Amino acid sequence: MVRLSALGYLKLTQTDKFDISYAGAEANVAVSLANYGMETDYITCLPENPIAERCIMDLRGHKVGVDHIQRSGKRMGILYLETGSNARSSKVYYDREDSSIATIQPGSINWEDILKDAGWFHWTGITPALSENAAAECLKAIKIANELGITVSCDINYRGNLWRYGKTAAEVMPEMVACSDIILGNEEDCEKVFGIKPQNFDVEKTNGVVDQSTFCSVCKQMMQKFPRCKKMVVTLRGAINANHNTWGGVLFDGQNLIESRRYDITDIVDRVGAGDSFMGGLIYGLLHYDNDKEALEFATAASCLKHTLKGDYNWVDIFEVESLMNGNFSGRVLR
Amino acid sequence: MVRLSALGYLKLTQTDKFDISYAGAEANVAVSLANYGMETDYITCLPENPIAERCIMDLRGHKVGVDHIQRSGKRMGILYLETGSNARSSKVYYDREDSSIATIQPGSINWEDILKDAGWFHWTGITPALSENAAAECLKAIKIANELGITVSCDINYRGNLWRYGKTAAEVMPEMVACSDIILGNEEDCEKVFGIKPQNFDVEKTNGVVDQSTFCSVCKQMMQKFPRCKKMVVTLRGAINANHNTWGGVLFDGQNLIESRRYDITDIVDRVGAGDSFMGGLIYGLLHYDNDKEALEFATAASCLKHTLKGDYNWVDIFEVESLMNGNFSGRVLR
Amino acid sequence: MVRLSALGYLKLTQTDKFDISYAGAEANVAVSLANYGMETDYITCLPENPIAERCIMDLRGHKVGVDHIQRSGKRMGILYLETGSNARSSKVYYDREDSSIATIQPGSINWEDILKDAGWFHWTGITPALSENAAAECLKAIKIANELGITVSCDINYRGNLWRYGKTAAEVMPEMVACSDIILGNEEDCEKVFGIKPQNFDVEKTNGVVDQSTFCSVCKQMMQKFPRCKKMVVTLRGAINANHNTWGGVLFDGQNLIESRRYDITDIVDRVGAGDSFMGGLIYGLLHYDNDKEALEFATAASCLKHTLKGDYNWVDIFEVESLMNGNFSGRVLR
Amino acid sequence: MVRLSALGYLKLTQTDKFDISYAGAEANVAVSLANYGMETDYITCLPENPIAERCIMDLRGHKVGVDHIQRSGKRMGILYLETGSNARSSKVYYDREDSSIATIQPGSINWEDILKDAGWFHWTGITPALSENAAAECLKAIKIANELGITVSCDINYRGNLWRYGKTAAEVMPEMVACSDIILGNEEDCEKVFGIKPQNFDVEKTNGVVDQSTFCSVCKQMMQKFPRCKKMVVTLRGAINANHNTWGGVLFDGQNLIESRRYDITDIVDRVGAGDSFMGGLIYGLLHYDNDKEALEFATAASCLKHTLKGDYNWVDIFEVESLMNGNFSGRVLR
Amino acid sequence: MVRLSALGYLKLTQTDKFDISYAGAEANVAVSLANYGMETDYITCLPENPIAERCIMDLRGHKVGVDHIQRSGKRMGILYLETGSNARSSKVYYDREDSSIATIQPGSINWEDILKDAGWFHWTGITPALSENAAAECLKAIKIANELGITVSCDINYRGNLWRYGKTAAEVMPEMVACSDIILGNEEDCEKVFGIKPQNFDVEKTNGVVDQSTFCSVCKQMMQKFPRCKKMVVTLRGAINANHNTWGGVLFDGQNLIESRRYDITDIVDRVGAGDSFMGGLIYGLLHYDNDKEALEFATAASCLKHTLKGDYNWVDIFEVESLMNGNFSGRVLR
Amino acid sequence: MVRLSALGYLKLTQTDKFDISYAGAEANVAVSLANYGMETDYITCLPENPIAERCIMDLRGHKVGVDHIQRSGKRMGILYLETGSNARSSKVYYDREDSSIATIQPGSINWEDILKDAGWFHWTGITPALSENAAAECLKAIKIANELGITVSCDINYRGNLWRYGKTAAEVMPEMVACSDIILGNEEDCEKVFGIKPQNFDVEKTNGVVDQSTFCSVCKQMMQKFPRCKKMVVTLRGAINANHNTWGGVLFDGQNLIESRRYDITDIVDRVGAGDSFMGGLIYGLLHYDNDKEALEFATAASCLKHTLKGDYNWVDIFEVESLMNGNFSGRVLR
């Protein structure tokens, strides 16, 4: 997907140029993993045109595997972004209908072949939102991953404006989530897709003051609903204003709720993609640390840093993330 | 007036390019009203050159009526702006002498004709500051509006550096303000033009901590001095630093002092034009809400949002303003 | 030295353009002094190429004397900068090896002649860090300044990454600092070069909460070690995050520790060069005010303002600094 | 339609920003006419989003009537442009499928009402290329214009890549062209849509050397095929390379072939939209000059100047066009 | 004077930014001379504001003496520029009325003191065009230069749009030109100010084909009218289109007409300031070469190169000019 | 190597930003080959810093193999570029001393391993120019390639300013060239390195008029001197001015001299890297076409197109090159 952003804090109606970058929930996760030195492959459909060509160059430059990207369909999806400030929200406008991935031909991807040597399969709720075909193909991939014994992670990633093809997330998602081993959601996803929310919690009323422990019940309910799930993870964003958020996460392993450090993020540069950078950090963390606590802290620190970087990708390396995990958040100049 | 701004936070001595935008206290109000769907006409003089041509295109694009702009005179006024940060103030340099509006020929505008179908006439203290002719023509318009029974609003808008033609604001303004039905001032205007200030109030000593109720006495004194005035409105800016202000307003209807919500505005993008955006919101609000309280809250919310937008204009629509009025200031991404 | 900065908050790996500016610890001090109306000469070596040519034009434009800059050697040193935000640090990468100043030929500068009419000589710990030749030439200049009775000031300015030619700062600096009348350091310099630090002080643990008085012992130890020193000055930076620091200084005259006002600097635009702007303010202050307290406050206010300006130079004038010294930090628009 | 152009001469795969402008064959004609002081209305469908909002602001700024633009559908069409140089062609990629105009609901535009006071109706071959609905609605408008006795002009404007909905131009266009009074084509249109071409003419073999008179037979055949046609006009582009073209036109009134001056256009800034600027000039010319020769020369001069302007619109006024018509092509600085 | 240029080939009505540079006929000459290593002083009036401050920094950076610039008056003159292409002319709009130099106070400049050590005084016809005061002060300077025996050169530099204060060039210029030793004009100046033109010459009809020898009679007539004149020099521009000119000059010493090489300048980057760069080259040439032929060739080559440089200044050095003089115009890459 | 270019046609002393791109004779060839779908590996040394990191991302994005790039040494070489126009030459300033490749440790690259599956090895005269170590390592690679029976091609690529380490090209190059199968030179290389030039040929005197057949004797002499050489190829640039060159090539196979089409390249966008793009086209051509004539035409067409692209790389694909080879140089818009 190409992301076209108004310059600086200009509204989309003000800007005379677009900053071009490339984005997509799954692509963002792949870039994070590649930055941490992991081998990744990004599977999608992109058309045969120079915008898609550049997207692929960009991903390849980041060391994301692009050999399995299918070139078909008519167009790339577009995300228009204007960045808000203070009380003015950032706004995202999608122009993704009839994109190549939405019009994917069933059976056109040889998942068995692609996944046969894979160790992890990650999908997000964006893909089934795009079209019936995309949902079906995604489900197919998940099932094959299950058969191959590959860990499956999902980010619920609910975007109400994307579900336009006649089915709702509530109809489509449960079967897919049920096949996933690791589930990530944010404070709204579980509620909007599965109707599961913390008791007595009102996100509108408690901006900036989210009590992590209230999410314990959400996690428990999710795991009851989706028994395959081994770890339920929730990112918690406290929105003080468009430039100032708090950020943290909780991980529930069926027994204990682990809470991450909570970061106070002022002077946000770009928060779009933060959830994906969390997921990228989490996958890396779960595979490389001895315990879930460190994995969660890696994910939270990585995604805290994402807020300081323009574009959807999280251009940080392990050194930077671990430095923050270890408490170095003073921002002193490194020379 | 053309506004030439140094890029980013550069000083005027540093910048190698100017961002061009169009501005002017009355134009800014007109743009706000047009954004809220109201029919407006902007009356001024502009020269016959491409800078003025673009200014008119710009206003027309915003749906401001430009058919009554008189093309005469030699030059457009210029405002040079450098944007400060933290303890460094933003700076405005005016180059407006001998602008077309300053050299307007008496009698060259047919006010009776222009105003005959109007419902509201708004003027600001900028115009009489520019030249004797401009002051005379503005007064003439006000008087005709009075005769036609049109509501007249004014923004005192005192700029010491503009009054250079030999008369002071204290000499010129009272006759004009006396003909106005709605008067807007900020915390300095009433004091500097009419010598009316809150008792025991020192704006320098109380940066960021302005008690709205202390403005009750200011409003009362103004209404005593200007008995035609039906509503006296004061914007209250608490200046913590160049990026961080508090912002609110009070409205006095002769009986009660209504106070608006007070916003905490961090990460200011551009505060120039905020007073005009308040006035635009106030006119809209007084005409569209049942009560002054809502009108005042609309004005305050609208102008709070202005601080997040580059340029003098307030590019927000009713939906955005009402959303903020209703307490939605978390700045969460809208998708 | 040419400073090549990634645009905005982009990482060096993200940016497609560099902002070019000119920098260097001593050049920055000279620009500050020239901005305050003082006559200055900047002595260095620069190669014969257009990058150096532009650097000289730039300095000359700022009214810094450039007639004694020696044109020799192969290349200009480069500093690559990426600007961090929040928990992400700014990063500086030096490419200064074999620069013209590092390869200066011993004896090629006629210091006696250059310094004979000077009133003050300032050097920094950057120069001796670059090469054996640079250190030797700098020491020579200091000694000649001593002979001529010129006040010598130094900024310890320790940069671990620069000392690569086989000697350490601990070996080279003492002889040079011993010949200096005014010594400036920051909270790390004295410790890292001379092993002198406040008791029970841990800069990492106390981000943002630095007690000025704890620096009394540092100053005393420095003056004992370097008896020529008449004033020992320390800048104190509290690093809350990359955008938000506190900033102040202390000056010890052998008897009393004078503390400056402590500024809370949010929304930092560019903090590189702040120490140099402090030094520039201090030299001006010591020469133009009756007492050290005012000199220290001038230095602190000047360098507080530096944080709001892009580039290494401090483009402020005396009026702006004195206005802040006098408590005007509200950042209100000046028109 | 929004036009997203790679910066400068960068390829679409190279650029990191897009220049945003607004375009469309009919919109371009409308802008030209508005620039010449004529009242125009642009009828199309645009979605409810900020990209469309800005498009409308842009057109309104140019004084094109936008009150009849229908807000419906899902997306704006996009044209991606990379500008070639010398032997490298400029390239246009369309992403217009499912645009609002392509998905227009039959009967949703009240053509009788819109056209009842109009004097001229212009359509182009782009619209019927987009979808069956767009073709049907365009045909409906043409027929109503015929009924109302309004002059109808058309620009054949054949773009092979746009005809993707299952019908060919050869099937759809004849009925529409048959209802048109003035027909414009370029050297390829008549051949590719109607199979009518000059005898012994091969555009590939004669780059830059097009003999205007060979088009006489094309015009005659067209008028025989479309008897309603009163004037058949052909633009003639000689393509020496991407920066250097020759440009002229011929007009056949059924009797005589009038030839325009032939311009030698070097240093082309942007040739996209040239045909539309010709059409705009032609409509103006036919309505304001006494004879077809002057109309043709106005059209040719206007569109010659278009090649010097960035974007699809032709930002010139009557003075500039007539000055060129009168032989002033020296390009001397006007002060 | 500040020059505000639309970006690239955009019209002033299209551009959203201005490129800022500094300009002025006399300043441009001074920069050229400084580039060739000559000591220069630029005498003018500039206001006390940051735009003027930057102008002075800019000149000082170029090594032009700025110590005698008088700081007075209200505003800097502005020149708005849009750059044409092919048949579209570049356009200059002046906004120079009431600039500091136009409102100079008689007697405020101590010319005797400034000129006492000078070797050359250069003035242009721009200055007397601005106001009566400017003309008087310029005349005064010329007369003092005459008394001091300083060579006086003038560039007639006729700009019809500048003469607005009630007197014509024909009234004011003769007395001033009569005191000048070296006179430069272009192909229009002599005609428009003094009515002297080549017989049978029509600049409009002979674009691009100017016969240098026809200017012999112009030179002779000028020298008869102004007997003090020792060398009459004319620049000859053949305007093929806005990007392509021919360029050369003739010098008449009362006896012989020397003709320069004629350059064919394609792909013009910026031709504004070319005449001034010619004058700068001429002054240098006359002072440094043995004969007028070489001086003329230096002037012509220097100003040929000016056409390739953005801005009014001619950023070339002696090496580059002499290389072109010596026939090296192949433009091969120098590495 | 990083290439830092002044913006547009600005001089290096004028520009305030650098466009960053990546370059290097061998890297440029590798990018060309990758663009044509060939598998390539680029072998060099780059330091561990973000500038090098981005360079590698860039190459990887272009599908150039980067796995064998050795990370060592202190710095990346820099090339500063200013782009000339008309009579003003482009200028290149190298800052490559002590770059990682120049300080390569002998034996640090395992050539046997890297080359064991390769089909072609290409080197250029830039590498041995940088340092004794670089020359030795390059020679070692060539010899191993010879042993492995891999085709070796070389581009003589003489840059006088690079040979600074004490040896001359004439001393170092012969042994290396003698091991090469395909040799490319331009019109200066053979003369400056080996003293071989066409009889009666003076490149300065014949700008723009180079007779290809005169290069027959050069080729013959080269092949006599270097008997291993199977094809000697010479690019022929006719330099009319900085924007306008002619371009072609000849190939001598020991028997016949094949001449390519000669292109007339106006409006040059960027000619740096043209020789490398020729080499890239030649290698592709020799491997994919049946005869040398087509290979030569492919190389010439590919490098003709390079002149229209910003940066050192040749971003064209086979389709574009073959289209030009087939005579399609009209530059018509492709839609």
CSV table of C-alpha atoms in Angstrom, one decimal, chain D residues 61-206:
chain,number,residue,atom,x,y,z
D,61,GLY,CA,-10.3,29.6,-7.2
D,62,HIS,CA,-9.9,29.6,-10.9
D,63,LYS,CA,-13.5,30.9,-11.2
D,64,VAL,CA,-14.8,27.7,-12.7
D,65,GLY,CA,-18.4,27.0,-11.6
D,66,VAL,CA,-18.5,24.0,-9.3
D,67,ASP,CA,-22.1,24.2,-8.0
D,68,HIS,CA,-23.2,21.4,-10.2
D,69,ILE,CA,-20.5,18.9,-9.3
D,70,GLN,CA,-22.3,15.9,-7.8
D,71,ARG,CA,-20.7,14.5,-4.7
D,72,SER,CA,-21.1,10.8,-4.9
D,73,GLY,CA,-19.1,7.6,-5.4
D,74,LYS,CA,-16.0,6.2,-3.7
D,75,ARG,CA,-12.9,7.7,-5.1
D,76,MET,CA,-11.2,10.2,-7.3
D,77,GLY,CA,-9.5,9.1,-10.4
D,78,ILE,CA,-5.7,9.4,-10.3
D,79,LEU,CA,-3.2,10.1,-13.0
D,80,TYR,CA,0.4,9.4,-12.2
D,81,LEU,CA,2.9,11.3,-14.3
D,82,GLU,CA,6.6,11.1,-14.9
D,83,THR,CA,8.2,13.7,-17.1
D,84,GLY,CA,10.6,12.5,-19.7
D,85,SER,CA,13.4,14.3,-21.3
D,86,ASN,CA,15.1,14.0,-24.7
D,87,ALA,CA,14.7,10.4,-25.9
D,88,ARG,CA,12.9,9.3,-22.7
D,89,SER,CA,9.1,9.7,-23.0
D,90,SER,CA,6.9,11.1,-20.3
D,91,LYS,CA,4.7,8.4,-18.9
D,92,VAL,CA,1.1,8.5,-17.7
D,93,TYR,CA,-0.4,5.8,-15.5
D,94,TYR,CA,-4.1,5.9,-14.9
D,95,ASP,CA,-5.7,4.7,-11.8
D,96,ARG,CA,-9.2,5.8,-12.6
D,97,GLU,CA,-11.3,2.7,-12.4
D,98,ASP,CA,-14.3,2.9,-10.1
D,99,SER,CA,-13.8,6.7,-9.8
D,100,SER,CA,-16.9,8.7,-8.9
D,101,ILE,CA,-17.5,9.7,-12.5
D,102,ALA,CA,-17.1,6.1,-13.7
D,103,THR,CA,-19.7,4.9,-11.2
D,104,ILE,CA,-22.1,7.7,-11.8
D,105,GLN,CA,-25.8,6.7,-11.3
D,106,PRO,CA,-27.8,7.1,-14.4
D,107,GLY,CA,-30.3,10.0,-14.1
D,108,SER,CA,-28.5,11.5,-11.1
D,109,ILE,CA,-27.7,14.7,-13.0
D,110,ASN,CA,-30.5,17.0,-14.1
D,111,TRP,CA,-29.0,18.1,-17.4
D,112,GLU,CA,-32.1,20.0,-18.6
D,113,ASP,CA,-31.8,22.2,-15.6
D,114,ILE,CA,-28.1,22.7,-15.8
D,115,LEU,CA,-28.0,23.3,-19.5
D,116,LYS,CA,-31.1,25.5,-19.9
D,117,ASP,CA,-29.1,28.7,-19.8
D,118,ALA,CA,-25.9,27.4,-21.3
D,119,GLY,CA,-24.4,28.6,-24.6
D,120,TRP,CA,-22.0,25.8,-25.2
D,121,PHE,CA,-21.5,22.2,-24.2
D,122,HIS,CA,-18.1,20.6,-24.4
D,123,TRP,CA,-17.3,16.9,-23.9
D,124,THR,CA,-14.3,14.7,-24.5
D,125,GLY,CA,-13.6,11.1,-25.4
D,126,ILE,CA,-12.2,10.5,-22.0
D,127,THR,CA,-15.6,10.4,-20.3
D,128,PRO,CA,-17.2,7.6,-22.4
D,129,ALA,CA,-13.9,5.7,-22.1
D,130,LEU,CA,-14.4,5.3,-18.3
D,131,SER,CA,-17.5,3.2,-18.0
D,132,GLU,CA,-20.8,2.3,-19.5
D,133,ASN,CA,-22.6,4.6,-17.1
D,134,ALA,CA,-20.3,7.5,-17.9
D,135,ALA,CA,-20.7,7.0,-21.6
D,136,ALA,CA,-24.5,6.9,-21.2
D,137,GLU,CA,-24.7,10.0,-19.1
D,138,CYS,CA,-22.4,11.9,-21.5
D,139,LEU,CA,-24.6,10.9,-24.4
D,140,LYS,CA,-27.7,12.0,-22.6
D,141,ALA,CA,-26.2,15.4,-21.9
D,142,ILE,CA,-25.1,15.7,-25.6
D,143,LYS,CA,-28.6,14.9,-26.8
D,144,ILE,CA,-30.2,17.4,-24.4
D,145,ALA,CA,-27.8,20.0,-25.5
D,146,ASN,CA,-28.8,19.3,-29.1
D,147,GLU,CA,-32.4,19.7,-28.2
D,148,LEU,CA,-31.8,22.9,-26.5
D,149,GLY,CA,-29.9,24.2,-29.5
D,150,ILE,CA,-26.6,24.6,-27.6
D,151,THR,CA,-23.4,24.3,-29.6
D,152,VAL,CA,-21.7,21.0,-28.8
D,153,SER,CA,-18.0,20.6,-29.1
D,154,CYS,CA,-16.0,17.5,-28.6
D,155,ASP,CA,-12.4,16.5,-28.3
D,156,ILE,CA,-12.0,12.9,-29.5
D,157,ASN,CA,-9.1,12.5,-27.1
D,158,TYR,CA,-8.5,8.8,-27.6
D,159,ARG,CA,-6.6,7.0,-24.8
D,160,GLY,CA,-6.4,3.3,-25.6
D,161,ASN,CA,-5.5,2.4,-22.0
D,162,LEU,CA,-8.7,3.8,-20.6
D,163,TRP,CA,-11.2,1.7,-22.6
D,164,ARG,CA,-11.4,-1.3,-20.4
D,165,TYR,CA,-15.0,-1.9,-19.6
D,166,GLY,CA,-15.8,-4.1,-22.6
D,167,LYS,CA,-16.7,-1.7,-25.3
D,168,THR,CA,-14.4,0.0,-27.8
D,169,ALA,CA,-14.2,3.6,-28.8
D,170,ALA,CA,-15.2,2.6,-32.3
D,171,GLU,CA,-18.5,1.2,-30.9
D,172,VAL,CA,-19.3,4.0,-28.5
D,173,MET,CA,-18.0,7.2,-30.0
D,174,PRO,CA,-19.7,7.6,-33.4
D,175,GLU,CA,-23.2,8.2,-31.9
D,176,MET,CA,-21.8,10.9,-29.7
D,177,VAL,CA,-19.5,12.5,-32.2
D,178,ALA,CA,-22.4,12.6,-34.6
D,179,CYS,CA,-24.2,15.0,-32.3
D,180,SER,CA,-21.3,17.4,-32.1
D,181,ASP,CA,-20.9,20.7,-34.0
D,182,ILE,CA,-17.2,21.2,-33.5
D,183,ILE,CA,-14.8,18.3,-33.5
D,184,LEU,CA,-11.2,18.4,-32.3
D,185,GLY,CA,-8.8,15.6,-32.9
D,186,ASN,CA,-5.1,15.2,-33.0
D,187,GLU,CA,-3.0,13.3,-35.5
D,188,GLU,CA,-3.8,9.9,-34.0
D,189,ASP,CA,-7.4,10.2,-32.8
D,190,CYS,CA,-9.2,10.0,-36.1
D,191,GLU,CA,-7.2,7.1,-37.1
D,192,LYS,CA,-7.4,5.1,-33.9
D,193,VAL,CA,-11.2,5.7,-33.4
D,194,PHE,CA,-12.6,6.0,-36.9
D,195,GLY,CA,-9.8,4.5,-39.0
D,196,ILE,CA,-9.5,7.8,-40.9
D,197,LYS,CA,-6.0,8.9,-41.6
D,198,PRO,CA,-4.0,10.9,-44.1
D,199,GLN,CA,-3.0,8.9,-47.1
D,200,ASN,CA,0.6,7.9,-47.1
D,201,PHE,CA,1.1,9.3,-43.6
D,202,ASP,CA,3.1,7.5,-40.9
D,203,VAL,CA,3.4,9.5,-37.7
D,204,GLU,CA,6.3,7.3,-36.5
D,205,LYS,CA,8.3,8.0,-39.7
D,206,THR,CA,7.8,11.7,-39.8
